[in-house]
Each structure stands twice: as C-alpha cells, then as structure tokens.
Short mmCIF file of C-alpha atoms in Angstrom, two decimals:
data_model
loop_
_atom_site.label_atom_id
_atom_site.label_comp_id
_atom_site.label_asym_id
_atom_site.label_seq_id
_atom_site.Cartn_x
_atom_site.Cartn_y
_atom_site.Cartn_z
CA UNK A 1332 -35.72 -5.53 36.54
CA UNK A 1333 -36.54 -7.76 39.59
CA UNK A 1334 -35.57 -4.72 41.62
CA UNK A 1335 -37.76 -2.41 40.57
CA UNK A 1336 -40.92 -5.16 40.66
CA UNK A 1337 -40.02 -6.33 44.31
CA UNK A 1338 -39.58 -2.54 45.87
CA UNK A 1339 -42.40 -1.88 43.55
CA UNK A 1340 -45.00 -4.87 45.42
CA UNK A 1341 -43.45 -3.74 48.67
CA UNK A 1342 -44.54 -0.08 47.68
CA UNK A 1343 -48.26 -1.43 46.63
CA UNK A 1344 -48.82 -3.28 49.84
CA UNK A 1345 -47.25 -0.37 52.21
CA UNK A 1346 -50.07 1.68 49.81
CA UNK A 1347 -52.60 -0.48 50.94
CA UNK A 1348 -51.98 -0.97 54.16
CA UNK A 1349 -52.53 3.13 54.73
CA UNK A 1350 -55.92 2.88 52.61
CA UNK A 1351 -56.65 -0.20 54.74
CA UNK A 1352 -55.68 1.91 58.09
CA UNK A 1353 -58.20 5.01 56.22
CA UNK A 1354 -61.21 3.04 56.15
CA UNK A 1355 -60.55 1.46 59.77
CA UNK A 1356 -60.39 5.17 60.88
CA UNK A 1357 -63.57 6.78 58.40
CA UNK A 1358 -65.68 8.30 61.27
CA UNK A 1359 -69.87 7.20 60.22
CA UNK A 1360 -72.89 8.62 60.95
CA UNK A 1361 -76.61 7.81 61.49
CA UNK A 1362 -79.85 9.31 61.73
CA UNK A 1363 -80.91 10.49 64.99
CA UNK A 1364 -85.04 9.64 65.56
CA UNK A 1365 -84.97 10.73 69.03
CA UNK A 1366 -83.05 13.03 71.38
CA UNK A 1367 -83.14 10.44 74.08
CA UNK A 1368 -80.73 8.52 71.64
CA UNK A 1369 -78.61 11.33 72.56
CA UNK A 1370 -76.07 10.95 76.08
CA UNK A 1371 -76.66 14.97 77.24
CA UNK A 1372 -78.68 16.92 76.21
CA UNK A 1373 -76.48 19.86 75.27
CA UNK A 1374 -74.63 21.05 72.23
CA UNK A 1375 -70.88 22.40 72.10
CA UNK A 1376 -69.52 23.80 69.29
CA UNK A 1377 -66.35 26.37 69.23
CA UNK A 1378 -66.33 29.08 66.58
CA UNK A 1379 -65.17 32.86 66.40
CA UNK A 1380 -67.15 35.77 68.01
CA UNK A 1381 -68.39 36.93 64.66
CA UNK A 1382 -71.07 34.50 64.68
CA UNK A 1383 -72.80 36.61 68.50
CA UNK A 1384 -76.17 38.07 67.05
CA UNK A 1385 -76.43 40.12 71.14
CA UNK A 1386 -75.75 38.76 74.39
CA UNK A 1387 -77.83 35.32 74.29
CA UNK A 1388 -78.24 34.77 69.81
CA UNK A 1389 -76.02 33.50 67.42
CA UNK A 1390 -76.24 33.02 64.04
CA UNK A 1391 -74.43 28.80 62.75
CA UNK A 1392 -73.76 28.06 59.67
CA UNK A 1393 -73.01 24.93 58.14
CA UNK A 1394 -69.47 24.41 56.87
CA UNK A 1395 -68.33 24.04 53.47
CA UNK A 1396 -65.38 22.54 53.02
CA UNK A 1397 -65.18 19.34 51.45
CA UNK A 1398 -62.91 17.49 54.59
CA UNK A 1399 -65.65 18.94 57.18
CA UNK A 1400 -68.82 17.57 55.47
CA UNK A 1401 -67.23 14.01 54.09
CA UNK A 1402 -68.55 12.16 56.81
CA UNK A 1403 -72.33 13.34 56.55
CA UNK A 1404 -72.61 12.31 52.76
CA UNK A 1405 -70.89 15.62 51.44
CA UNK A 1406 -73.99 17.29 52.29
CA UNK A 1407 -72.86 21.48 54.70
CA UNK A 1408 -73.13 20.57 58.25
CA UNK A 1409 -72.67 22.17 61.25
CA UNK A 1410 -71.12 19.87 64.09
CA UNK A 1411 -71.68 19.65 67.94
CA UNK A 1412 -70.13 17.79 70.60
CA UNK A 1413 -72.55 16.30 72.78
CA UNK A 1414 -72.36 17.82 76.00
CA UNK A 1415 -68.27 19.42 76.81
CA UNK A 1416 -65.49 17.60 75.32
CA UNK A 1417 -62.90 15.26 76.24
CA UNK A 1418 -59.16 16.35 75.09
CA UNK A 1419 -59.20 13.43 73.32
CA UNK A 1420 -62.56 14.52 71.35
CA UNK A 1421 -61.33 17.90 71.08
CA UNK A 1422 -57.98 16.59 69.52
CA UNK A 1423 -59.97 14.05 66.96
CA UNK A 1424 -62.15 16.30 65.28
CA UNK A 1425 -60.60 20.16 62.69
CA UNK A 1426 -61.61 23.63 65.48
CA UNK A 1427 -61.26 26.23 62.98
CA UNK A 1428 -61.31 28.68 66.16
CA UNK A 1429 -61.44 28.51 69.48
CA UNK A 1430 -62.88 32.31 70.48
CA UNK A 1431 -65.92 30.73 72.08
CA UNK A 1432 -67.43 28.22 73.26
CA UNK A 1433 -71.57 28.23 72.34
CA UNK A 1434 -73.30 25.86 73.81
CA UNK A 1435 -77.58 24.69 72.86
CA UNK A 1436 -79.87 22.54 74.39
CA UNK A 1437 -80.07 19.82 71.80
CA UNK A 1438 -84.35 19.90 72.06
CA UNK A 1439 -83.72 23.69 70.31
CA UNK A 1440 -82.68 21.76 66.94
CA UNK A 1441 -84.39 19.79 64.58
CA UNK A 1442 -84.33 16.46 65.01
CA UNK A 1443 -84.45 15.51 61.16
CA UNK A 1444 -81.37 17.89 60.32
CA UNK A 1445 -79.96 15.53 63.08
CA UNK A 1446 -77.18 12.91 62.36
CA UNK A 1447 -74.86 11.85 65.30
CA UNK A 1448 -70.68 10.11 65.29
CA UNK A 1449 -70.86 7.71 68.19
CA UNK A 1450 -67.18 7.32 67.69
CA UNK A 1451 -66.55 10.62 68.53
CA UNK A 1452 -69.78 12.25 70.48
CA UNK A 1453 -70.36 14.65 67.58
CA UNK A 1454 -73.60 15.42 66.41
CA UNK A 1455 -74.14 16.77 62.76
CA UNK A 1456 -76.85 19.35 61.77
CA UNK A 1457 -77.63 20.39 58.40
CA UNK A 1458 -79.40 23.40 58.67
CA UNK A 1459 -78.55 26.69 59.76
CA UNK A 1460 -78.94 27.56 63.37
CA UNK A 1461 -80.09 31.33 65.04
CA UNK A 1462 -81.24 31.59 68.11
CA UNK A 1463 -80.48 31.67 72.10
CA UNK A 1464 -77.20 30.22 73.37
CA UNK A 1465 -74.59 29.98 76.61
CA UNK A 1466 -72.07 32.03 75.08
CA UNK A 1467 -68.41 31.73 76.83
CA UNK A 1468 -65.78 33.95 75.93
CA UNK A 1469 -62.16 31.42 75.99
CA UNK A 1470 -58.90 32.56 76.48
CA UNK A 1471 -56.18 32.29 73.46
CA UNK A 1472 -54.12 29.62 73.36
CA UNK A 1473 -50.31 30.28 72.67
CA UNK A 1474 -49.84 27.65 71.12
CA UNK A 1475 -53.34 27.68 69.27
CA UNK A 1476 -51.48 27.63 65.30
CA UNK A 1477 -48.27 24.98 66.18
CA UNK A 1478 -49.66 21.82 63.53
CA UNK A 1479 -48.19 18.40 65.63
CA UNK A 1480 -46.29 16.05 63.23
CA UNK A 1481 -48.45 13.50 64.32
CA UNK A 1482 -51.63 15.52 63.72
CA UNK A 1483 -49.67 15.81 60.15
CA UNK A 1484 -49.80 11.68 59.67
CA UNK A 1485 -52.57 10.91 60.96
CA UNK A 1486 -54.56 12.98 58.64
CA UNK A 1487 -56.31 11.66 56.00
CA UNK A 1488 -54.99 13.63 53.30
CA UNK A 1489 -51.43 12.46 54.48
CA UNK A 1490 -52.31 8.78 54.28
CA UNK A 1491 -54.52 9.34 50.78
CA UNK A 1492 -50.88 11.34 49.35
CA UNK A 1493 -48.40 8.58 50.46
CA UNK A 1494 -50.92 6.17 49.24
CA UNK A 1495 -50.99 7.48 45.64
CA UNK A 1496 -47.09 7.98 45.97
CA UNK A 1497 -46.47 4.76 47.13
CA UNK A 1498 -48.53 3.04 44.33
CA UNK A 1499 -47.90 5.44 41.53
CA UNK A 1500 -43.80 6.19 42.09
CA UNK A 1501 -43.00 2.98 41.52
CA UNK A 1502 -46.04 1.82 38.59
CA UNK A 1503 -43.97 4.99 36.08
CA UNK A 1504 -40.59 3.36 37.18
CA UNK A 1505 -41.70 -0.40 36.17
CA UNK A 1506 -43.91 0.49 33.18
CA UNK A 1507 -40.93 3.52 31.56
CA UNK A 1508 -38.32 0.43 32.10
CA UNK A 1509 -40.81 -1.62 30.06
CA UNK A 1510 -41.43 0.46 26.92
#
C-alpha cells in the first residue's frame, strides 16, 4: 500500500511538471492596432495549390481545426509568418502543405481582424482572404511526411495525454485497492 502511494505521488508530480511545461509553452496573441506594430511588411503562408484562382490571385480560408485556432480564442484563423520564416519558426508551427508559398502585403488585410504572436512571429487573420499575392511553387521534400520523435514528444496532445495517464492510472490503482 505504501509503495502504491509513493508511486502515485511521484507520478502526480511528473504530471504537474508536464502541465507546467504545457502552460509555459502556450502561445499568447495580442491585437494589432497599427501595421507599424509588425516587424515586416509582407506575410508568408505555405499551402496547397488548390487556393490559386489565377496567376496572381488566391483564395485563403481560415482553418477549422481546434488545435490551430486554440491560441486565437478558438476563432477560425488564417496563420501567416511575418516575413521569411526561419527554420525555427517552421518547426514550431504545423504546416499541412508546402506545395506553394504565398506572399501578400500586410496592408491588404483588415487591421481589426489581425492578431500577433510575438513568440514565433506569426500573424493570425480571422477572415478569409481573396486577393492578389506573389505565388512561388516549391519543390516537394522527400522526408516531408516523416515524423520526428522529438516533434511527437513536444506536441501538446502528447503532453496532455502523458499528464492524464500519469495522474489517472495511479489514482485508479490507489482507489481500487482501498475499496
């Protein structure tokens, strides 16, 4: 009985540590009141070829996924990089398709619909965009679908699952032995 209790305490501490890391890594957004608040004048988005209307016009729709919109108050959001993203920026943001790179001027977006994440230099736009853009076709990468173990371990879903299991299992065993 004493061993189960000590293991439960250790696992609860591990779960609290994971939850602390998750909260620490959360990305907060702030409203933009002026285009001068941004460090660049162009926004970049990687997406599929399906958004192209003609040679210089695109139709971008906000994402409907819960995970993508979590940091913007769960509103459907289009996410753009401010300027040319670094490898670090690319690794910290989920990009579903890298067929084309769309570059648009920040002034073509309605300022009241923009939010900004300073941690990874990303702008969220809570409206769809139909307008002119510079379109660049990208070459496909051979290893683009391969998952790294580090990406899996650092994902919020894995951290949440690990915290849930490390708290839930010890509590189950503790209470099942007491009853």
